[in-house]
Amino acid sequence: MRLSRRIAAAALAITTLLPMSACGGNEDSADGDAVEVFTWWADGGEKAGLDALVGVFAQQCPDQTFQNGAVAGGAGSNAKQVLASRLQTGAPPDTFQAHAGAELVDYVKAGQVENLSDAYDQWALRQAFPLGLIENLTYEGRIYSVPANIHRANVVWTNKKVLADAGVTTAPTSMDEFFAALDKVKRSGIEAPLAVGKDWTQLMLLEAVLISDLGPHKFAGLWNGATDWKGAEVTKATNDYKRLLTYANDDRDALDWTDAERLLMNGRAAFQLMGDWEAADLDAKGFKDYGYFTFPGNGETFQWLADSFTLPRNAPNPDGARCWLKTVGSAAGQQAFNTQKGSIPARIDADPANYPPYQQSAMADWKTATQVPSCAHGAACSQGLQGAANSAMAKFSTDLDIASLQNALAQATSQFTTS
Ligand code: GAL
């Protein structure tokens, strides 16, 4: 039964996109104790994080064998389609990556994931994570996943040499200062100083501008209907965003976040707005000359998202999956994973001294900053809303029609938001 499900899943994937295991690139014991872990962490810092977690899993669950079900593509742009087909056809992996918040609730409402409240009691996890995060994993009183981390979305990464050559010596702290810095870099001969990728990376950039122009409270209200997408402040933010695109690479719609990151590493761009998985990825790729700052104008706001792991209904190896989940939630698992992934541990008992400098600063900020959820990474938005928002961003990237973008986002929010 177990093998036939896996074969069916692999056959399905061949017709769509190939997971790592179907490429033969990873270990699959094909014995009864394989645990297929489905993620989109296939390369660079993401893979380094996964590998570190697998190392702890091997120690904590010696009777189980990790099977890599990763499907490459930033933010799950390919993985989520493959996963949706597998869940619909009754061929789930043993565990899969899902973002805390609205995205996780999609799987809960569809009856695709199991209640893990008993595991939280058994493994003493209720006290291990911040209450607010647990609320984002809970639906109707039941907890449905185990968080691996907390990522910060609203960070700008820089190429220090490009900035030094352009004479940009301080980090901009407002949109005006950001435009001035972009102008300076442009005058130094860099044609497209802001590296941007496709749809979801554009949504992240718009979200950061909205936080600056609306403030954290009104920003958060955009995703639940409390703030009007057609309001004047959103029009101003969208104009600022449109102006930012004049500094961006023209081929953005064809690039994943790592392709845009390459522009930064090659010195063809000075800035990239991206989640802090970029710290891990730059480290993994050996690029040392980078800096970072909170997106200009975001002040003390920490835009968060969290990766969590689930137990799918009818998982072929539920015992193995539970052992994986226990590792994910453990202090050792969180440290191994997050020191490599750029994120901070979800556990509150972690010691910052065990983390690299970037994560130490993020851990400090997480405690004091105003927290707002990310739409592009599922904390604030269901998958339907993420998809509609991504399409609206891709359309705007070409037509630059502000009213039409505001209308599309207003319509998508009312269509996909129930509360
Ligand atoms: C996010 C995910 C991160 C990172 C990023 C880029 O959605 O939460 O862990 O993998 O995508 O792929």
Coordinates of C-alpha atoms and ligand atoms in Angstrom, one line a residue:
M1 CA 0.0 0.0 0.0
R2 CA 2.7 2.4 1.1
L3 CA 4.9 1.7 -2.0
S4 CA 1.9 1.9 -4.4
R5 CA 1.0 5.3 -3.1
R6 CA 4.5 6.5 -3.5
I7 CA 4.7 5.1 -7.0
A8 CA 1.4 6.8 -7.9
A9 CA 2.7 10.1 -6.4
A10 CA 5.9 9.9 -8.4
A11 CA 4.0 9.1 -11.6
L12 CA 1.8 12.1 -11.0
A13 CA 4.8 14.3 -10.4
I14 CA 6.4 13.2 -13.6
T15 CA 3.5 14.6 -15.5
T16 CA 3.9 17.9 -13.6
L17 CA 7.1 18.7 -11.8
L18 CA 9.7 16.3 -10.5
P19 CA 10.3 16.1 -6.8
M20 CA 13.9 15.4 -5.7
S21 CA 13.2 11.8 -4.8
A22 CA 11.7 11.1 -8.3
C23 CA 14.9 12.4 -9.8
G24 CA 16.9 9.8 -8.0
G25 CA 19.0 12.5 -6.4
N26 CA 18.2 11.5 -2.8
E27 CA 18.1 8.7 -0.5
D28 CA 15.0 6.6 -0.5
S29 CA 15.3 3.4 1.4
A30 CA 12.1 2.1 -0.1
D31 CA 11.8 0.1 3.1
G32 CA 8.9 0.3 5.5
D33 CA 10.4 3.1 7.5
A34 CA 11.0 5.8 5.0
V35 CA 9.5 9.2 5.9
E36 CA 8.8 11.3 2.9
V37 CA 9.3 15.0 3.9
F38 CA 7.8 17.3 1.3
T39 CA 9.2 20.8 1.1
W40 CA 10.5 23.3 -1.5
W41 CA 13.9 23.5 0.1
A42 CA 16.0 22.0 -2.7
D43 CA 19.1 24.2 -2.9
G44 CA 21.5 26.7 -1.2
G45 CA 20.7 27.8 2.3
E46 CA 17.2 26.2 2.3
K47 CA 18.8 22.8 1.6
A48 CA 21.5 23.4 4.2
G49 CA 18.8 24.0 6.8
L50 CA 16.9 20.9 5.8
D51 CA 20.1 18.8 5.8
A52 CA 20.9 20.0 9.3
L53 CA 17.4 19.0 10.5
V54 CA 17.8 15.6 8.8
G55 CA 21.0 15.1 10.8
V56 CA 19.2 15.5 14.1
F57 CA 16.3 13.3 12.8
A58 CA 18.8 10.5 12.1
Q59 CA 19.9 10.7 15.7
Q60 CA 16.5 11.0 17.3
C61 CA 14.7 8.6 15.0
P62 CA 17.2 5.9 14.1
D63 CA 14.5 3.5 13.0
Q64 CA 13.3 5.9 10.3
T65 CA 14.9 7.0 7.0
F66 CA 14.5 10.5 5.6
Q67 CA 13.1 10.5 2.0
N68 CA 13.5 13.9 0.3
G69 CA 10.3 15.0 -1.4
A70 CA 11.5 18.6 -2.2
V71 CA 10.2 20.3 -5.3
A72 CA 12.3 23.3 -6.2
G73 CA 10.9 26.8 -6.6
G74 CA 10.9 29.8 -4.2
A75 CA 7.9 30.1 -1.8
G76 CA 6.6 26.8 -3.0
S77 CA 5.7 28.2 -6.4
N78 CA 6.0 24.7 -8.0
A79 CA 5.7 22.5 -4.9
K80 CA 2.2 23.7 -3.9
Q81 CA 0.7 22.5 -7.2
V82 CA 2.3 19.1 -6.9
L83 CA 1.2 18.8 -3.3
A84 CA -2.4 19.8 -4.0
S85 CA -2.6 17.1 -6.7
R86 CA -1.2 14.5 -4.4
L87 CA -3.5 15.4 -1.5
Q88 CA -6.5 15.4 -3.9
T89 CA -5.6 12.0 -5.3
G90 CA -5.1 10.4 -1.8
A91 CA -1.3 10.1 -2.3
P92 CA 0.1 12.4 0.5
P93 CA 3.7 12.5 1.6
D94 CA 4.3 11.6 5.2
T95 CA 4.7 15.2 6.2
F96 CA 4.6 18.5 4.3
Q97 CA 5.7 22.1 4.9
A98 CA 2.9 24.6 5.4
H99 CA 2.9 28.2 6.5
A100 CA 1.4 29.0 9.9
G101 CA -1.7 31.1 9.7
A102 CA -4.3 31.2 6.9
E103 CA -2.4 28.9 4.6
L104 CA -2.4 26.1 7.2
V105 CA -6.2 26.6 7.8
D106 CA -6.8 25.8 4.1
Y107 CA -5.5 22.3 4.7
V108 CA -7.4 21.9 7.9
K109 CA -10.7 23.0 6.3
A110 CA -10.1 20.6 3.5
G111 CA -9.7 17.7 6.0
Q112 CA -6.2 17.0 4.7
V113 CA -4.2 17.2 8.0
E114 CA -4.5 15.6 11.4
N115 CA -5.0 17.2 14.8
L116 CA -1.7 17.2 16.6
S117 CA -2.9 18.5 20.0
D118 CA -2.1 15.1 21.7
A119 CA 1.5 15.4 20.5
Y120 CA 1.7 18.9 21.9
D121 CA 0.8 17.5 25.3
Q122 CA 3.1 14.5 25.0
W123 CA 6.1 16.5 23.9
A124 CA 5.5 19.5 26.1
L125 CA 5.2 21.8 23.1
R126 CA 2.4 24.1 24.5
Q127 CA 4.9 25.9 26.6
A128 CA 7.7 25.7 24.0
F129 CA 6.3 28.2 21.5
P130 CA 4.9 31.8 21.8
L131 CA 1.2 31.8 22.4
G132 CA 0.6 34.0 19.3
L133 CA 2.3 31.5 17.1
I134 CA 0.4 28.6 18.5
E135 CA -2.8 30.5 17.8
N136 CA -1.7 30.6 14.2
L137 CA -1.5 26.8 14.2
T138 CA -4.8 26.3 15.9
Y139 CA -8.3 25.9 14.3
E140 CA -11.4 25.4 16.5
G141 CA -9.2 24.6 19.5
R142 CA -7.1 22.0 17.8
I143 CA -3.4 22.4 16.9
Y144 CA -2.5 21.2 13.4
S145 CA 1.3 21.6 12.9
V146 CA 4.7 21.9 14.5
P147 CA 6.6 25.1 13.7
A148 CA 10.2 24.9 12.6
N149 CA 11.0 28.6 12.7
I150 CA 10.1 32.2 12.4
H151 CA 11.3 34.1 9.3
R152 CA 11.3 37.8 8.8
A153 CA 10.1 39.1 5.5
N154 CA 10.8 42.8 5.5
V155 CA 14.6 42.9 5.2
V156 CA 16.7 44.6 2.5
W157 CA 19.9 42.8 1.5
T158 CA 22.7 44.8 0.0
N159 CA 25.9 44.4 -1.9
K160 CA 28.3 46.5 0.2
K161 CA 30.9 47.1 -2.5
V162 CA 28.3 48.5 -4.9
L163 CA 27.0 50.8 -2.2
A164 CA 30.5 51.9 -1.2
D165 CA 31.4 52.6 -4.9
A166 CA 28.2 54.7 -5.2
G167 CA 29.0 56.6 -2.0
V168 CA 25.9 55.3 -0.1
T169 CA 27.2 55.1 3.5
T170 CA 24.2 54.9 5.6
A171 CA 21.1 52.6 5.6
P172 CA 18.0 54.5 4.4
T173 CA 15.2 54.7 7.0
S174 CA 12.4 56.2 5.0
M175 CA 11.0 55.8 1.4
D176 CA 12.5 59.3 0.5
E177 CA 15.9 58.2 1.7
F178 CA 15.5 54.9 -0.2
F179 CA 14.8 56.7 -3.4
A180 CA 17.8 59.0 -2.8
A181 CA 20.0 56.0 -2.3
L182 CA 18.7 54.3 -5.4
D183 CA 19.3 57.4 -7.4
K184 CA 22.9 57.6 -6.1
V185 CA 23.6 54.0 -7.1
K186 CA 22.0 54.6 -10.5
R187 CA 24.2 57.6 -11.1
S188 CA 27.3 55.4 -10.3
G189 CA 26.4 53.4 -13.4
I190 CA 24.2 50.6 -12.1
E191 CA 21.3 50.5 -14.4
A192 CA 18.9 48.5 -12.2
P193 CA 20.0 48.9 -8.5
L194 CA 17.0 47.1 -7.1
A195 CA 16.9 43.3 -7.8
V196 CA 13.3 42.0 -8.2
G197 CA 12.0 38.6 -9.1
K198 CA 8.6 37.3 -10.2
D199 CA 5.1 37.7 -8.8
W200 CA 5.4 36.6 -5.1
T201 CA 8.7 38.6 -4.7
Q202 CA 6.8 41.6 -6.1
L203 CA 4.0 41.1 -3.6
M204 CA 6.6 41.0 -0.8
L205 CA 8.0 44.4 -2.0
L206 CA 4.5 45.9 -2.2
E207 CA 3.7 44.6 1.3
A208 CA 6.9 46.3 2.6
V209 CA 6.0 49.6 1.0
L210 CA 2.4 49.3 2.4
I211 CA 3.8 48.8 5.9
S212 CA 5.8 52.1 5.5
D213 CA 3.0 54.1 4.0
L214 CA 0.1 52.8 6.1
G215 CA 1.8 51.7 9.3
P216 CA 1.6 48.2 10.7
H217 CA -1.9 48.4 12.1
K218 CA -3.7 49.5 8.9
F219 CA -1.4 47.2 6.8
A220 CA -2.6 44.2 8.8
G221 CA -6.2 45.3 8.2
L222 CA -5.8 45.0 4.4
W223 CA -5.9 41.2 4.6
N224 CA -9.0 41.0 6.7
G225 CA -11.1 43.7 5.1
A226 CA -10.6 46.3 7.9
T227 CA -8.5 48.6 5.7
D228 CA -9.8 49.6 2.3
W229 CA -7.6 48.6 -0.6
K230 CA -9.1 51.5 -2.6
G231 CA -8.1 54.2 0.0
A232 CA -5.9 57.2 -0.7
E233 CA -3.0 55.8 1.5
V234 CA -2.9 52.6 -0.6
T235 CA -2.9 54.7 -3.8
K236 CA 0.1 56.6 -2.4
A237 CA 1.9 53.3 -1.5
T238 CA 1.1 51.8 -4.9
N239 CA 2.6 54.9 -6.5
D240 CA 5.7 54.5 -4.4
Y241 CA 5.9 50.9 -5.4
K242 CA 5.5 51.8 -9.1
R243 CA 8.4 54.3 -8.7
L244 CA 10.5 51.5 -7.1
L245 CA 10.0 49.4 -10.2
T246 CA 11.7 52.1 -12.3
Y247 CA 14.9 51.1 -10.5
A248 CA 14.3 47.3 -11.0
N249 CA 15.5 44.9 -13.6
D250 CA 13.2 44.5 -16.6
D251 CA 13.4 40.8 -16.7
R252 CA 11.9 40.4 -13.2
D253 CA 8.9 38.4 -14.2
A254 CA 11.1 35.6 -15.4
L255 CA 13.2 35.4 -12.2
D256 CA 12.9 33.4 -9.1
W257 CA 14.3 35.0 -5.9
T258 CA 17.6 33.3 -6.3
D259 CA 18.0 34.6 -9.8
A260 CA 17.4 38.1 -8.5
E261 CA 19.8 37.4 -5.7
R262 CA 22.5 36.6 -8.3
L263 CA 22.2 40.1 -9.6
L264 CA 23.0 41.3 -6.1
M265 CA 26.0 38.9 -5.8
N266 CA 27.3 39.8 -9.3
G267 CA 27.3 43.5 -8.5
R268 CA 24.6 44.3 -11.0
A269 CA 22.3 45.4 -8.3
A270 CA 22.7 47.0 -4.8
F271 CA 19.5 46.1 -3.0
Q272 CA 17.0 43.2 -2.8
L273 CA 14.0 43.0 -0.5
M274 CA 13.7 39.4 0.6
G275 CA 13.0 37.3 3.6
D276 CA 15.9 36.3 5.8
W277 CA 16.4 33.0 4.1
E278 CA 18.6 35.2 1.9
A279 CA 21.1 35.5 4.8
A280 CA 21.4 31.7 4.8
D281 CA 21.5 31.5 1.0
L282 CA 24.3 34.1 0.6
D283 CA 26.3 32.3 3.3
A284 CA 25.7 28.9 1.6
K285 CA 26.9 30.4 -1.7
G286 CA 30.0 31.9 -0.1
F287 CA 29.1 35.5 -0.7
K288 CA 30.3 37.5 2.3
D289 CA 30.1 41.1 1.3
Y290 CA 26.5 41.7 2.1
G291 CA 24.7 44.0 4.5
Y292 CA 21.1 44.2 5.6
F293 CA 18.5 46.6 7.1
T294 CA 14.8 46.7 7.8
F295 CA 12.9 48.0 4.8
P296 CA 13.0 51.8 4.9
G297 CA 10.0 53.2 6.8
N298 CA 9.1 49.9 8.4
G299 CA 10.5 51.2 11.7
E300 CA 10.1 48.6 14.4
T301 CA 7.8 46.4 12.5
F302 CA 8.7 42.7 12.1
Q303 CA 6.8 41.1 9.3
W304 CA 6.7 37.4 10.1
L305 CA 6.0 34.0 8.6
A306 CA 6.6 30.6 10.0
D307 CA 7.3 27.2 8.4
S308 CA 5.6 24.4 10.0
F309 CA 5.2 20.6 9.4
T310 CA 2.0 18.7 9.3
L311 CA 0.7 15.1 9.6
P312 CA -1.4 14.6 6.4
R313 CA -4.5 12.4 6.7
N314 CA -3.6 8.9 5.4
A315 CA 0.1 9.5 5.6
P316 CA 1.8 6.2 4.6
N317 CA 4.1 6.2 7.6
P318 CA 2.4 8.2 10.4
D319 CA 4.8 6.9 13.2
G320 CA 7.8 8.0 11.2
A321 CA 6.1 11.4 10.5
R322 CA 5.4 11.9 14.2
C323 CA 9.1 11.2 14.9
W324 CA 10.0 13.9 12.3
L325 CA 7.6 16.3 13.9
K326 CA 9.1 15.6 17.3
T327 CA 12.5 16.4 15.9
V328 CA 11.2 19.6 14.3
G329 CA 9.9 20.8 17.6
S330 CA 12.9 19.8 19.7
A331 CA 15.5 22.2 20.9
A332 CA 18.3 20.3 19.1
G333 CA 16.2 20.2 15.8
Q334 CA 15.4 23.9 16.0
Q335 CA 19.0 24.9 16.6
A336 CA 20.5 22.7 13.8
F337 CA 17.9 24.0 11.4
N338 CA 17.7 27.7 12.1
T339 CA 21.4 28.3 12.4
Q340 CA 21.6 27.2 8.7
K341 CA 18.3 28.6 7.5
G342 CA 18.5 32.3 8.4
S343 CA 15.4 32.1 10.5
I344 CA 15.0 32.3 14.3
P345 CA 13.8 29.4 16.4
A346 CA 10.1 29.2 17.2
R347 CA 11.0 27.8 20.6
I348 CA 11.3 30.4 23.3
D349 CA 14.0 28.6 25.2
A350 CA 16.7 29.0 22.6
D351 CA 19.9 30.8 23.6
P352 CA 20.9 33.6 21.1
A353 CA 24.6 32.9 21.8
N354 CA 24.2 29.7 19.8
Y355 CA 23.1 31.7 16.7
P356 CA 25.0 33.7 14.0
P357 CA 25.0 37.5 14.2
Y358 CA 22.0 38.1 11.9
Q359 CA 19.7 35.7 13.8
Q360 CA 20.8 37.3 17.1
S361 CA 19.6 40.7 15.9
A362 CA 16.4 39.2 14.5
M363 CA 15.8 37.3 17.9
A364 CA 16.1 40.6 19.7
D365 CA 13.8 42.4 17.3
W366 CA 11.2 39.7 17.5
K367 CA 10.8 40.3 21.2
T368 CA 10.3 44.1 21.0
A369 CA 8.9 44.8 17.5
T370 CA 5.3 45.2 16.3
Q371 CA 4.5 41.9 14.5
V372 CA 2.6 41.8 11.3
P373 CA 1.8 38.7 9.2
S374 CA 3.0 38.1 5.6
C375 CA 0.5 37.5 2.8
A376 CA 3.0 36.2 0.3
H377 CA 4.0 33.5 2.7
G378 CA 0.7 32.5 4.0
A379 CA 0.5 33.9 7.5
A380 CA -2.2 36.5 6.5
C381 CA -3.6 35.0 3.3
S382 CA -5.2 31.7 2.2
Q383 CA -3.7 30.1 -0.8
G384 CA -6.6 31.5 -2.9
L385 CA -5.8 35.0 -1.9
Q386 CA -2.0 34.5 -2.4
G387 CA -2.7 33.2 -5.9
A388 CA -5.0 36.1 -6.8
A389 CA -2.6 38.7 -5.3
N390 CA 0.4 37.1 -7.2
S391 CA -1.6 37.3 -10.5
A392 CA -2.5 40.9 -9.8
M393 CA 1.2 41.7 -9.1
A394 CA 2.3 40.0 -12.4
K395 CA -0.3 42.0 -14.3
F396 CA 0.8 45.3 -12.7
S397 CA 4.5 44.5 -13.5
T398 CA 3.5 44.9 -17.2
D399 CA 0.6 47.4 -17.3
L400 CA 1.6 49.6 -14.3
D401 CA -2.1 50.4 -13.8
I402 CA -2.5 51.6 -10.2
A403 CA -6.4 51.7 -10.1
S404 CA -6.6 48.2 -11.6
L405 CA -4.1 46.8 -9.1
Q406 CA -6.1 48.3 -6.2
N407 CA -9.4 47.0 -7.6
A408 CA -7.9 43.5 -8.1
L409 CA -6.6 43.3 -4.6
A410 CA -9.8 44.7 -3.1
Q411 CA -11.8 42.1 -5.1
A412 CA -9.5 39.2 -4.2
T413 CA -9.6 40.1 -0.5
S414 CA -13.4 40.2 -0.4
Q415 CA -13.6 37.0 -2.3
F416 CA -11.2 35.0 -0.2
T417 CA -11.7 36.5 3.3
T418 CA -14.6 35.3 5.3
S419 CA -14.1 37.2 8.6
Ligands
GAL1 C1 9.0 30.8 2.0 C2 9.4 29.8 3.1 C3 10.9 30.0 3.5 C4 11.7 30.0 2.2 C5 11.1 30.9 1.1 C6 11.8 30.9 -0.2 O1 7.7 30.6 1.7 O2 8.6 30.0 4.2 O3 11.3 29.0 4.4 O4 11.9 28.7 1.8 O5 9.8 30.6 0.9 O6 11.7 29.8 -0.9

